PDB file of C-alpha atoms and ligand atoms in Angstrom:
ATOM      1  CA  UNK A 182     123.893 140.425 108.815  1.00 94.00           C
ATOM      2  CA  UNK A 183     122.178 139.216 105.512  1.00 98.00           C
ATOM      3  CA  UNK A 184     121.814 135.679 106.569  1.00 98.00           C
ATOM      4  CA  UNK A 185     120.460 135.189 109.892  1.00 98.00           C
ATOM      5  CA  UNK A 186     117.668 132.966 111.211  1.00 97.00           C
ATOM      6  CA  UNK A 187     118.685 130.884 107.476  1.00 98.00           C
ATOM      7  CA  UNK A 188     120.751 127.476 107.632  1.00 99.00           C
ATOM      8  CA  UNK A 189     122.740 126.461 104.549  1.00 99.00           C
ATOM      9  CA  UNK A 190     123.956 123.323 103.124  1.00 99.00           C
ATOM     10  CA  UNK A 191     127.632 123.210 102.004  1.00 99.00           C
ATOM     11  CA  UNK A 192     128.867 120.431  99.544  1.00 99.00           C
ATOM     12  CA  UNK A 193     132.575 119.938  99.604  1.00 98.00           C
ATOM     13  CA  UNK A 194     133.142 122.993 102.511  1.00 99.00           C
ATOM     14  CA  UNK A 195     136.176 120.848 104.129  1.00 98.00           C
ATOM     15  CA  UNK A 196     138.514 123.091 102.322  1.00 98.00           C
ATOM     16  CA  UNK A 197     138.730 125.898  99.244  1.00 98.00           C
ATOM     17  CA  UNK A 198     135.880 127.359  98.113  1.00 98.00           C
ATOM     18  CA  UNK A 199     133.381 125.733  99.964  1.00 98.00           C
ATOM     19  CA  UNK A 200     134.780 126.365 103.158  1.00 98.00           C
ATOM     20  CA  UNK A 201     135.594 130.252 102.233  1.00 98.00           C
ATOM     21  CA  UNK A 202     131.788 129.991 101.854  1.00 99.00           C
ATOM     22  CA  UNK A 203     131.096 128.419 104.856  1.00 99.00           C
ATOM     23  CA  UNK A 204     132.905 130.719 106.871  1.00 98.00           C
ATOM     24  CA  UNK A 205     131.549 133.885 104.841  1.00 98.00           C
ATOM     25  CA  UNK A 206     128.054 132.532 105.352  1.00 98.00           C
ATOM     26  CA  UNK A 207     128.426 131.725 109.154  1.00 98.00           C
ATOM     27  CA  UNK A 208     129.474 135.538 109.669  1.00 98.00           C
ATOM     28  CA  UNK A 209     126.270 137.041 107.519  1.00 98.00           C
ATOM     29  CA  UNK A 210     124.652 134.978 110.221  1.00 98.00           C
ATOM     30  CA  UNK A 211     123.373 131.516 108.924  1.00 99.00           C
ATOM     31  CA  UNK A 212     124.368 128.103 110.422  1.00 99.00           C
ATOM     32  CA  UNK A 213     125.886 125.464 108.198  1.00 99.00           C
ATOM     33  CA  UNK A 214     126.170 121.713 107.179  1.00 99.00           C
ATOM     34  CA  UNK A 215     129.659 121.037 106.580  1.00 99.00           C
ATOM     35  CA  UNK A 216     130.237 118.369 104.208  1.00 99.00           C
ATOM     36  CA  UNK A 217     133.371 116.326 103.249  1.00 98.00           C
ATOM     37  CA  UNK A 218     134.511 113.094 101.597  1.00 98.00           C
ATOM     38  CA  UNK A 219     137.930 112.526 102.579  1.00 98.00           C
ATOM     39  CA  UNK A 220     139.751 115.759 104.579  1.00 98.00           C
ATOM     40  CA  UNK A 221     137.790 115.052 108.085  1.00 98.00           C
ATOM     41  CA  UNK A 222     140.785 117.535 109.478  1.00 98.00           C
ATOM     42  CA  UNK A 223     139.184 120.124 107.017  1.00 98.00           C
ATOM     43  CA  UNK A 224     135.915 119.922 108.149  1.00 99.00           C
ATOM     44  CA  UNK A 225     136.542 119.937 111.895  1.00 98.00           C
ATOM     45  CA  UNK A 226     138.291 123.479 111.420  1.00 98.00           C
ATOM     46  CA  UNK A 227     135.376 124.788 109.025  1.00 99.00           C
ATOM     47  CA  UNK A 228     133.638 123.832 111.832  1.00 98.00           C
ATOM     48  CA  UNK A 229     135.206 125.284 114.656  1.00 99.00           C
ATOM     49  CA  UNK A 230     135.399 128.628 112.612  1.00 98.00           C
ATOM     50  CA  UNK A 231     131.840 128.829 112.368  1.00 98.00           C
ATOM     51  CA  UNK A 232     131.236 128.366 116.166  1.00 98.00           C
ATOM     52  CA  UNK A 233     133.562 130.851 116.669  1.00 98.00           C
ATOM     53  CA  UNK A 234     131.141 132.647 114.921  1.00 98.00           C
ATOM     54  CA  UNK A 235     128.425 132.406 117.299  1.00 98.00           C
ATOM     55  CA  UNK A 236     126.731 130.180 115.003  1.00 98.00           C
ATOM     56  CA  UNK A 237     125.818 126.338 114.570  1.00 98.00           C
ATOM     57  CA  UNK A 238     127.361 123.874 112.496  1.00 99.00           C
ATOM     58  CA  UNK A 239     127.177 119.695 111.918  1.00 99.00           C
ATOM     59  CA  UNK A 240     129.421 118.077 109.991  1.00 99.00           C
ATOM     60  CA  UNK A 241     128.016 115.446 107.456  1.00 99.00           C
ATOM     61  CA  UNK A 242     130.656 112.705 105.540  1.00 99.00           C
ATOM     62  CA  UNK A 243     129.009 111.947 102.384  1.00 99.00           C
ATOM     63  CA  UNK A 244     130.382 110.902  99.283  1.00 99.00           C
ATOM     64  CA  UNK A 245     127.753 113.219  96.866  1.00 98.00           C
ATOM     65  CA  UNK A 246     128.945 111.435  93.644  1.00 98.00           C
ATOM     66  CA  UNK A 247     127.098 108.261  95.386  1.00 98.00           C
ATOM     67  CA  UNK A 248     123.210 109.139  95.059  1.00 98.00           C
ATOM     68  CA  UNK A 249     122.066 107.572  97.737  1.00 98.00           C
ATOM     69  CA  UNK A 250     124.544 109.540  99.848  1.00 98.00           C
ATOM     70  CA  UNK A 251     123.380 112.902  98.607  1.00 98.00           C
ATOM     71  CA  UNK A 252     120.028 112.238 100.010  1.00 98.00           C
ATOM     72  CA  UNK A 253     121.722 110.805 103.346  1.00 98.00           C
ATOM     73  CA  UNK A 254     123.519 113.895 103.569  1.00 98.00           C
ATOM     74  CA  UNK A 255     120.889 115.944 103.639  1.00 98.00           C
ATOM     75  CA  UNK A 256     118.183 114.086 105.810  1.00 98.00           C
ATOM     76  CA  UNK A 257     121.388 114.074 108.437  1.00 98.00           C
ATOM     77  CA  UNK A 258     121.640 117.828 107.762  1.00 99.00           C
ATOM     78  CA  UNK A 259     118.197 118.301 108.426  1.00 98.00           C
ATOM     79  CA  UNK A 260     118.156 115.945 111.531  1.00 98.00           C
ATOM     80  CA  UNK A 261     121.362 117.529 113.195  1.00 98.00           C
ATOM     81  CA  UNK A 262     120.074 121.999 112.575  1.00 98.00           C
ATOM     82  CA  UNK A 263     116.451 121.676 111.527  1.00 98.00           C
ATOM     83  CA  UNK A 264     115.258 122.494 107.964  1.00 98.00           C
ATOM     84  CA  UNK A 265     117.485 123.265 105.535  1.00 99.00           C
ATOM     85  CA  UNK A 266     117.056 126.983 103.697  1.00 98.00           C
ATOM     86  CA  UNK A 267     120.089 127.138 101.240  1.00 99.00           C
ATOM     87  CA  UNK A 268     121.743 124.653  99.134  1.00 99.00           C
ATOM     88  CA  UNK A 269     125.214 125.009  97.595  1.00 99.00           C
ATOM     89  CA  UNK A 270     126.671 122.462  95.142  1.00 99.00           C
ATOM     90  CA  UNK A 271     129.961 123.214  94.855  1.00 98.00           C
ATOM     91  CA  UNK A 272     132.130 120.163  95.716  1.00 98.00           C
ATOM     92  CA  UNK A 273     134.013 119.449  92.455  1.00 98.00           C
ATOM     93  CA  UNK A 274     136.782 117.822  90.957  1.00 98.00           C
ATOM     94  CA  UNK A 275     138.991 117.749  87.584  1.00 97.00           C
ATOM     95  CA  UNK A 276     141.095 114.742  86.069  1.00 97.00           C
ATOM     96  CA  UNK A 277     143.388 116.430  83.335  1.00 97.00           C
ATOM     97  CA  UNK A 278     143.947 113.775  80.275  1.00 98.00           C
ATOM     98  CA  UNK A 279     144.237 113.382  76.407  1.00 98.00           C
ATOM     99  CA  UNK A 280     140.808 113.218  75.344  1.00 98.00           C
ATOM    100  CA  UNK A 281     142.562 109.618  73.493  1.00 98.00           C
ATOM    101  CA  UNK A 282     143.594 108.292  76.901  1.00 98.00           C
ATOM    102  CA  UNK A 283     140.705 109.017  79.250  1.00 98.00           C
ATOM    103  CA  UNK A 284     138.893 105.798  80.955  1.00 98.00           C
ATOM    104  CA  UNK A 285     135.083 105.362  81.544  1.00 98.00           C
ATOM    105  CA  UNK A 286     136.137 105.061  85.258  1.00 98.00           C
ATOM    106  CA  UNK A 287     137.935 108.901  85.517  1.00 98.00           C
ATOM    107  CA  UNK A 288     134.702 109.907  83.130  1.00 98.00           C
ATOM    108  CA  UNK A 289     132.080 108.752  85.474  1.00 98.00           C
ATOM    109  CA  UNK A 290     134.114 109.824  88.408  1.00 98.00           C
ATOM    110  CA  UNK A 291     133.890 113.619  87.073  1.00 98.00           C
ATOM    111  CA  UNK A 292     130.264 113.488  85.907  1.00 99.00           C
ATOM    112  CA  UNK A 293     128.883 111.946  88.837  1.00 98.00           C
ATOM    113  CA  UNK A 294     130.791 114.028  91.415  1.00 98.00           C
ATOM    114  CA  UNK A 295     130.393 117.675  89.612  1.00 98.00           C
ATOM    115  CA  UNK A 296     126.875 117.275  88.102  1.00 98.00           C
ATOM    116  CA  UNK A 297     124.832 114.040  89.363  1.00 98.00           C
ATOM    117  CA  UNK A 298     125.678 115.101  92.799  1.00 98.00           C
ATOM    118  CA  UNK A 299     124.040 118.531  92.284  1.00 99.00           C
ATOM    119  CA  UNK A 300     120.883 117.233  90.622  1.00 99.00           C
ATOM    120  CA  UNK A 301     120.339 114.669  93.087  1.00 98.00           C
ATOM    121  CA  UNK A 302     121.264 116.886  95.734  1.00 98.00           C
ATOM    122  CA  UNK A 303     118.496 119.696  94.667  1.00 99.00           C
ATOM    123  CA  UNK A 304     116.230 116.874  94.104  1.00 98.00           C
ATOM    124  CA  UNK A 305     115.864 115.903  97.253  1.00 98.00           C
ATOM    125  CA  UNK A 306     116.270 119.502  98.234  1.00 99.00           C
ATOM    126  CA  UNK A 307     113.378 120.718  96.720  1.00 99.00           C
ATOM    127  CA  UNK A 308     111.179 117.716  97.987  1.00 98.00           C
ATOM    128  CA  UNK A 309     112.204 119.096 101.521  1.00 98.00           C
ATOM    129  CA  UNK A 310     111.572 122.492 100.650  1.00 98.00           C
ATOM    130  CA  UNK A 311     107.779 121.450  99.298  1.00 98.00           C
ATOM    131  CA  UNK A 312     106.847 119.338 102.340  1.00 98.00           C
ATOM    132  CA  UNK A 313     108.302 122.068 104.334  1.00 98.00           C
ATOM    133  CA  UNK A 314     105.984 124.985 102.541  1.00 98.00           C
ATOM    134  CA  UNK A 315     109.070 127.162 102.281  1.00 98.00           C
ATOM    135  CA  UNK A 316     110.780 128.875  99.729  1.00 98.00           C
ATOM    136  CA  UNK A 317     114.662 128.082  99.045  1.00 98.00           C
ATOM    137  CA  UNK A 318     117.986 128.816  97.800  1.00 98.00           C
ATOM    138  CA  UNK A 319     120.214 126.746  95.125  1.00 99.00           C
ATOM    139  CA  UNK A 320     123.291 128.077  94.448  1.00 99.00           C
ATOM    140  CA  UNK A 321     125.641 125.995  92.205  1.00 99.00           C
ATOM    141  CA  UNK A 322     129.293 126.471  91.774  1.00 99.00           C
ATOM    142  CA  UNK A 323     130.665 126.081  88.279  1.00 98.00           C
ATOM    143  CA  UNK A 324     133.191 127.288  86.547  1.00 98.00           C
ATOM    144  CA  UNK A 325     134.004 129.855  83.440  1.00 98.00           C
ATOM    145  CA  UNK A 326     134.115 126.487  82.159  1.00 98.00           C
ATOM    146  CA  UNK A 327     130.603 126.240  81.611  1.00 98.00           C
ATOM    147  CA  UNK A 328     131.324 128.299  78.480  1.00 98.00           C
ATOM    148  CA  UNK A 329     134.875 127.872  77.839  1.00 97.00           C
ATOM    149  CA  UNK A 330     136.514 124.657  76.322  1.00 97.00           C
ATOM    150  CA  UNK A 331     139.155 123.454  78.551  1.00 97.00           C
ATOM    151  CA  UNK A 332     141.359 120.784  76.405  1.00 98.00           C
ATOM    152  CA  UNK A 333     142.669 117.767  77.924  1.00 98.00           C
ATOM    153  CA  UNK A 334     139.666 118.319  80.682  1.00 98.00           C
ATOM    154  CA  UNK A 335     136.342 117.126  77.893  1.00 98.00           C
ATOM    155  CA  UNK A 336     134.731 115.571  81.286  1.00 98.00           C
ATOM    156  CA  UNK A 337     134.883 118.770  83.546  1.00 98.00           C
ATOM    157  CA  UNK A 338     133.698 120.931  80.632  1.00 98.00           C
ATOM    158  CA  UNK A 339     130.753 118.647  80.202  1.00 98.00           C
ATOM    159  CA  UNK A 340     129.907 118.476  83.876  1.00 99.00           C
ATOM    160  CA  UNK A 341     130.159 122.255  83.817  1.00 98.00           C
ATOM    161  CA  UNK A 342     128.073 122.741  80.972  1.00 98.00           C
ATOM    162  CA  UNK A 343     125.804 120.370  81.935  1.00 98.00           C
ATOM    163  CA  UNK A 344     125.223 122.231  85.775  1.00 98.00           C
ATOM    164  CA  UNK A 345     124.340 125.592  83.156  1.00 98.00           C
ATOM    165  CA  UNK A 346     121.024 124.242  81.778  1.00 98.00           C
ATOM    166  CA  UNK A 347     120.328 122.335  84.382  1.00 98.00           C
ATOM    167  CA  UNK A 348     120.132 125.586  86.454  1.00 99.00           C
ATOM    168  CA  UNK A 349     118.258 127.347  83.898  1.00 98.00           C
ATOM    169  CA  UNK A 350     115.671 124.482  83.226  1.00 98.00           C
ATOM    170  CA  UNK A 351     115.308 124.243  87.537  1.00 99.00           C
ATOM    171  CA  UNK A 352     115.089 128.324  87.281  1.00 99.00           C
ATOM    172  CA  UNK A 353     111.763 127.795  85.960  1.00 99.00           C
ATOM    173  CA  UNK A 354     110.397 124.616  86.968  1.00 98.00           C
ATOM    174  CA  UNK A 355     111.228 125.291  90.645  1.00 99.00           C
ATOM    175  CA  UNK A 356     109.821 128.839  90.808  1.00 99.00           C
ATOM    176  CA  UNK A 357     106.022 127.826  91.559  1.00 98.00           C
ATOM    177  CA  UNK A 358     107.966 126.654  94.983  1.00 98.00           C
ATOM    178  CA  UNK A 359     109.838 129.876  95.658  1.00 98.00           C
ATOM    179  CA  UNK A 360     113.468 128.028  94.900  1.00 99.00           C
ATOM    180  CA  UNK A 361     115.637 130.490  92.770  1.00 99.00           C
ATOM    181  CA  UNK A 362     118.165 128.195  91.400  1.00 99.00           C
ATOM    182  CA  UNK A 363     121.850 130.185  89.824  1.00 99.00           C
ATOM    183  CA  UNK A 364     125.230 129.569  89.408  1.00 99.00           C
ATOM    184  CA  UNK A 365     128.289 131.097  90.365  1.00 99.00           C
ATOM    185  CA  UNK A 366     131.259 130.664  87.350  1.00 98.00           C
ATOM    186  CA  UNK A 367     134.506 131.321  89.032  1.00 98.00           C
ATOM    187  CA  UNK A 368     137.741 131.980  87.123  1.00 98.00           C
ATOM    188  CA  UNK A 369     141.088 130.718  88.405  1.00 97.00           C
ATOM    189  CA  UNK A 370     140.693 130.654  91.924  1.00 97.00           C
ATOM    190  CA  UNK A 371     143.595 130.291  94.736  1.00 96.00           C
ATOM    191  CA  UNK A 372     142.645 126.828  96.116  1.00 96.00           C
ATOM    192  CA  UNK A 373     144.194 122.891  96.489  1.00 92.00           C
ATOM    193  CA  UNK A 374     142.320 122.202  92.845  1.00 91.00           C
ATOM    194  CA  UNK A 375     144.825 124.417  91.493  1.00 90.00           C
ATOM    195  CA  UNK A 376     147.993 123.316  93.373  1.00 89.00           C
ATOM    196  CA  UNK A 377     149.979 121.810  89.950  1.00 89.00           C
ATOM    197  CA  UNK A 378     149.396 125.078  88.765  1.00 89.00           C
ATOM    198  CA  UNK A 379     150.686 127.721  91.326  1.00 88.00           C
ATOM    199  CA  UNK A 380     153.775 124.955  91.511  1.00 90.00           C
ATOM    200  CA  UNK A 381     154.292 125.962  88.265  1.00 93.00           C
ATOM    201  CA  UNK A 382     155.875 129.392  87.416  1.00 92.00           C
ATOM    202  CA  UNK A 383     155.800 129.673  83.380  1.00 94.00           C
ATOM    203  CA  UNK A 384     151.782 128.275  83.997  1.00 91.00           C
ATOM    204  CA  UNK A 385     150.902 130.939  85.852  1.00 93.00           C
ATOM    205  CA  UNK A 386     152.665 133.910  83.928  1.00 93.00           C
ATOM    206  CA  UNK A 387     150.108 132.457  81.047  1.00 92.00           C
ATOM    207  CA  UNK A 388     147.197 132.459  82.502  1.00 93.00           C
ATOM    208  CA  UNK A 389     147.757 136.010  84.142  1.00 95.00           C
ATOM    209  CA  UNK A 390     147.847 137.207  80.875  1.00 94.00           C
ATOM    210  CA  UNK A 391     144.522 136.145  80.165  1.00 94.00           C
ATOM    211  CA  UNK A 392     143.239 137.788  83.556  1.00 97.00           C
ATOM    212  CA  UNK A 393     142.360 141.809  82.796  1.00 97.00           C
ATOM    213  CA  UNK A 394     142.157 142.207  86.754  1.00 97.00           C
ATOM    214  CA  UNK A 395     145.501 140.653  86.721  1.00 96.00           C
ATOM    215  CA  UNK A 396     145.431 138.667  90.048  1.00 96.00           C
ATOM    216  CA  UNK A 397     144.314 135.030  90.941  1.00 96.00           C
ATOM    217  CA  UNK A 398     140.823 135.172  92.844  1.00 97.00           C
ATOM    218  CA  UNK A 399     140.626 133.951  96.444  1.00 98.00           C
ATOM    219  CA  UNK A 400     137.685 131.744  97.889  1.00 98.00           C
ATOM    220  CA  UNK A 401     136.352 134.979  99.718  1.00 98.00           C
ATOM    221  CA  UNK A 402     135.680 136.511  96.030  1.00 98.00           C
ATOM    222  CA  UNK A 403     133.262 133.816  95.384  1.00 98.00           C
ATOM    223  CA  UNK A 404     131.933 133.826  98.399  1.00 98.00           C
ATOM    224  CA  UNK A 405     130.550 137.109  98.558  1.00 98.00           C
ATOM    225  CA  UNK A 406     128.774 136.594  95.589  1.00 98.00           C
ATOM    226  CA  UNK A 407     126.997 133.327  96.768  1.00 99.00           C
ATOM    227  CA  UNK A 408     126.364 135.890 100.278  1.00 99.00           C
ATOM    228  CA  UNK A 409     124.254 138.484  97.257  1.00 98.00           C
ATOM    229  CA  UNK A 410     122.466 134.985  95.873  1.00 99.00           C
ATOM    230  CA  UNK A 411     121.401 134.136  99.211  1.00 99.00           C
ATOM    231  CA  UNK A 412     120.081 136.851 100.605  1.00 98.00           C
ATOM    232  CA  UNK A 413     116.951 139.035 100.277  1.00 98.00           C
ATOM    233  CA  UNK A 414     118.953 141.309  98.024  1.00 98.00           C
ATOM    234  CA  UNK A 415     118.383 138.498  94.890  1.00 98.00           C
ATOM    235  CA  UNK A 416     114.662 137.662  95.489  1.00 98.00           C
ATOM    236  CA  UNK A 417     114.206 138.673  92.069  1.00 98.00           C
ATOM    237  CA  UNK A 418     117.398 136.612  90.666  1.00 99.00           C
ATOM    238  CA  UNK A 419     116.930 132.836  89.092  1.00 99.00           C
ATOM    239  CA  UNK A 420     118.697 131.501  86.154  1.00 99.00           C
ATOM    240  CA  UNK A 421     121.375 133.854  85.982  1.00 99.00           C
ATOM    241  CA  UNK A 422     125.543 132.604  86.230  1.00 98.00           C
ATOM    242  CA  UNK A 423     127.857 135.171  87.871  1.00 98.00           C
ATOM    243  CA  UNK A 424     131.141 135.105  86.336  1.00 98.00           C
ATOM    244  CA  UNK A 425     133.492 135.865  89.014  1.00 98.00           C
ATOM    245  CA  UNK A 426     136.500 135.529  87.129  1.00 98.00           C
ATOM    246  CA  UNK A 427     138.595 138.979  86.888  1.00 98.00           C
ATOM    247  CA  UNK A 428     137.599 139.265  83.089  1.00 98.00           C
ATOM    248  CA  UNK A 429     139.131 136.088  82.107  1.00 97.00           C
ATOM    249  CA  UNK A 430     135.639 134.630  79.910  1.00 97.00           C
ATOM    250  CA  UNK A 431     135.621 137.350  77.641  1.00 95.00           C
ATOM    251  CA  UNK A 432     139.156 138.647  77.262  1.00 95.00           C
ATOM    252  CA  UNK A 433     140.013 139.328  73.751  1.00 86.00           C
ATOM    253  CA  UNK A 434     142.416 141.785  72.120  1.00 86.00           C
ATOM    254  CA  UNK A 435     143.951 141.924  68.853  1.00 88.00           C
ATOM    255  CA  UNK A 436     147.969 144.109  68.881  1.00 73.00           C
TER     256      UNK A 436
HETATM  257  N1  NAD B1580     139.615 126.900  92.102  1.00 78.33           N
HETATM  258  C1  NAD B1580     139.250 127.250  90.892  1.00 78.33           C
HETATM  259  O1  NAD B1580     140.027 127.873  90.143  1.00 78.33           O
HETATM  260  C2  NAD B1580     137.874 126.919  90.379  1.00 78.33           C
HETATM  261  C3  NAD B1580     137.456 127.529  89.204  1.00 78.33           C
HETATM  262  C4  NAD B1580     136.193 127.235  88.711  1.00 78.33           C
HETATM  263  C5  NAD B1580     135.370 126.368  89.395  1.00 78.33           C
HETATM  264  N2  NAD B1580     135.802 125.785  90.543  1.00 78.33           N
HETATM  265  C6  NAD B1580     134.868 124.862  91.201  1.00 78.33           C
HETATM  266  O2  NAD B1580     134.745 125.218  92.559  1.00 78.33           O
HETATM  267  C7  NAD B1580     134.382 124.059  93.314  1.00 78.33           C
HETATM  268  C8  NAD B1580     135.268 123.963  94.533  1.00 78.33           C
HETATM  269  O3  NAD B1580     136.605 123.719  94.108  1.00 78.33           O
HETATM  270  P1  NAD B1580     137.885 124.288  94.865  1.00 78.33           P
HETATM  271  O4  NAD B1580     138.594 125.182  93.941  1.00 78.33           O
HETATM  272  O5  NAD B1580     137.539 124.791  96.223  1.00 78.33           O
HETATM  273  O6  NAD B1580     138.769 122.954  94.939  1.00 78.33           O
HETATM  274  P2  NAD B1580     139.136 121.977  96.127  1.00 78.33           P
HETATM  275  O7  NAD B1580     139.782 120.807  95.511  1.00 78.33           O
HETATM  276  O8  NAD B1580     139.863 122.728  97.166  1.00 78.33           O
HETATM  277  O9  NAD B1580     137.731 121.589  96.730  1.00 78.33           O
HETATM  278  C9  NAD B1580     136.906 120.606  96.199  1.00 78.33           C
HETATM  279  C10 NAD B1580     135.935 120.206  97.272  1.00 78.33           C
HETATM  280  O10 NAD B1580     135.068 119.206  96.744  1.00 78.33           O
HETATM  281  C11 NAD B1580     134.963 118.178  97.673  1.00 78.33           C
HETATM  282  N3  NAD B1580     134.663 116.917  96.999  1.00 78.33           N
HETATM  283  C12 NAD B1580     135.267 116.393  95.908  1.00 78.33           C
HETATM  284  N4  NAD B1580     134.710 115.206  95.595  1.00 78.33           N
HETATM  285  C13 NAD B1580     133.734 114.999  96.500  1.00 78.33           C
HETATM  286  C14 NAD B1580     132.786 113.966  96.717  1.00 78.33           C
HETATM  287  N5  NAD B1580     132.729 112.895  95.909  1.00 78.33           N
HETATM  288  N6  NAD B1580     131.927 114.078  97.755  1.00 78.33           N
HETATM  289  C15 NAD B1580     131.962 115.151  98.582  1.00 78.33           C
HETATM  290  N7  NAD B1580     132.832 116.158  98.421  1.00 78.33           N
HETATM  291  C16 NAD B1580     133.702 116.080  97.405  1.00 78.33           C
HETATM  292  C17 NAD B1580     136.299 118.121  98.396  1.00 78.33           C
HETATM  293  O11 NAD B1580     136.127 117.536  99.659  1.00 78.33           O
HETATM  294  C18 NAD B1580     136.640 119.595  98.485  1.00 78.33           C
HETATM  295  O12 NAD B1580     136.092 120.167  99.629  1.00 78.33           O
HETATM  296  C19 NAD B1580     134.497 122.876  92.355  1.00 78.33           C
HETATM  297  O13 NAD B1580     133.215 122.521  91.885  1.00 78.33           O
HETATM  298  C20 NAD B1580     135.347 123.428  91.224  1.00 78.33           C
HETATM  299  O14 NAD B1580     135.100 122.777  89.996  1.00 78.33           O
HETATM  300  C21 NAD B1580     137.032 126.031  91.046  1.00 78.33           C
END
């Protein structure tokens, strides 16, 4: 077990990625703050895997695009299974519209809930981590979209983007207090983000051409990778994205 003794905070682990985390984590050993917004049902069986695990967990609601509820979330993490060692910011969300058409409302909405959230978030996780003379874990989820354009989604890319340097900048200004701080950029991964799309036959047959590896990834892909970024086995790993993404970023071939 990689992660014992260590207790992780979750954004967004009610369902998808998150949870496949959660659950991943909870067998390398950790415990784990589950967090939701909306899908309570989620988080109660993210839960109850985990203690079937042997190991703890506390579920926290928080809305993370709110700030104020970021920092809520975590002092109620902290409060219900003691200091916090890993953070993961992966709750997330996309609004697909003309560029022409979309509002400031559906903007803000993306911005604040991919990319405020996680700098507020590791804000106030660092200031635990300092008071608590401890080193630390951030581990942000973003997306092969932190390089690629996405059209109709200018928001998401943005928010993506956006969680890139911010990782890199927090790489080095968070080392002095033994936080690493990387991202994990996931292809097209099997989850309810994606349900319009698996719906959708002639979709899909596109973007599997695009994937050399030629499968969708599931949540347990990404989550072994944030299991490496948490462990002992990347003490020496900050400011780095994993592309977990079958090939996708950089496939290119001309007939
Ligand atoms: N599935 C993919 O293909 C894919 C690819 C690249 C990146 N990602 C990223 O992975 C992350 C997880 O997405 P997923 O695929 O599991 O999708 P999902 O829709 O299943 O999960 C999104 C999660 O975010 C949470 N969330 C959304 N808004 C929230 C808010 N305001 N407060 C708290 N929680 C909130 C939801 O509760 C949910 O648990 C996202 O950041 C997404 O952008 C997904």
């Amino acid at each position: 077990m990689r992660l014992e003794g260590k207790t992780a905070l979750i954004t967004g682990s009610d369902q998808g990625i998150g949870q496949g985390i959660a659950i991943r984590f909870a067998q390398e050993g950790a415990n784990v703050v589950v967090n939701y917004r909306r899908n309570e049902k989620g988080a109660e069986e993210t839960k109850t895997r985990i203690e079937q695990l042997g190991r703890h967990a506390a579920i926290v609601q928080a809305d993370v695009s709110q700030v104020a509820e970021t920092r809520r979330l975590l002092r109620d993490g902290i409060k219900a299974l003691g200091p916090v060692d890993i953070l993961v910011n992966n709750a997330g969300m996309e609004i697909n519209a003309d560029f022409v058409d979309v509002t400031e409302e559906d903007y803000r909405r993306v911005i604040d809930t991919n990319m405020t959230s996680a700098f507020f978030l590791t804000q106030e996780f660092a200031r635990h981590r300092r008071e608590e003379k401890r080193p630390g874990r951030v581990i942000n989820i973003s997306s092969v979209h932190e390089e690629l354009p996405f059209p109709h989604f200018t928001a998401y890319v943005m928010s993506k983007a956006g969680m890139k340097l911010m990782m890199r900048n927090l790489a080095i200004e968070l080392a002095p207090l033994g936080i690493t701080v990387n991202n994990i950029a996931p292809g097209a991964i099997e989850t309810p983000i994606n349900r319009k799309l698996f719906e959708n036959k002639e979709l899909l047959d596109a973007l599997m051409e695009n994937i050399p590896l030629k499968r969708i990834g599931k949540p347990e892909d990404v989550a072994g990778i944030a299991v490496f970024l948490a462990s002992s086995d990347a003490d020496y790993v900050t400011g780095a994205s994993i592309f977990v993404d079958g090939g996708l970023l950089w496939n290119y071939s001309e007939q």
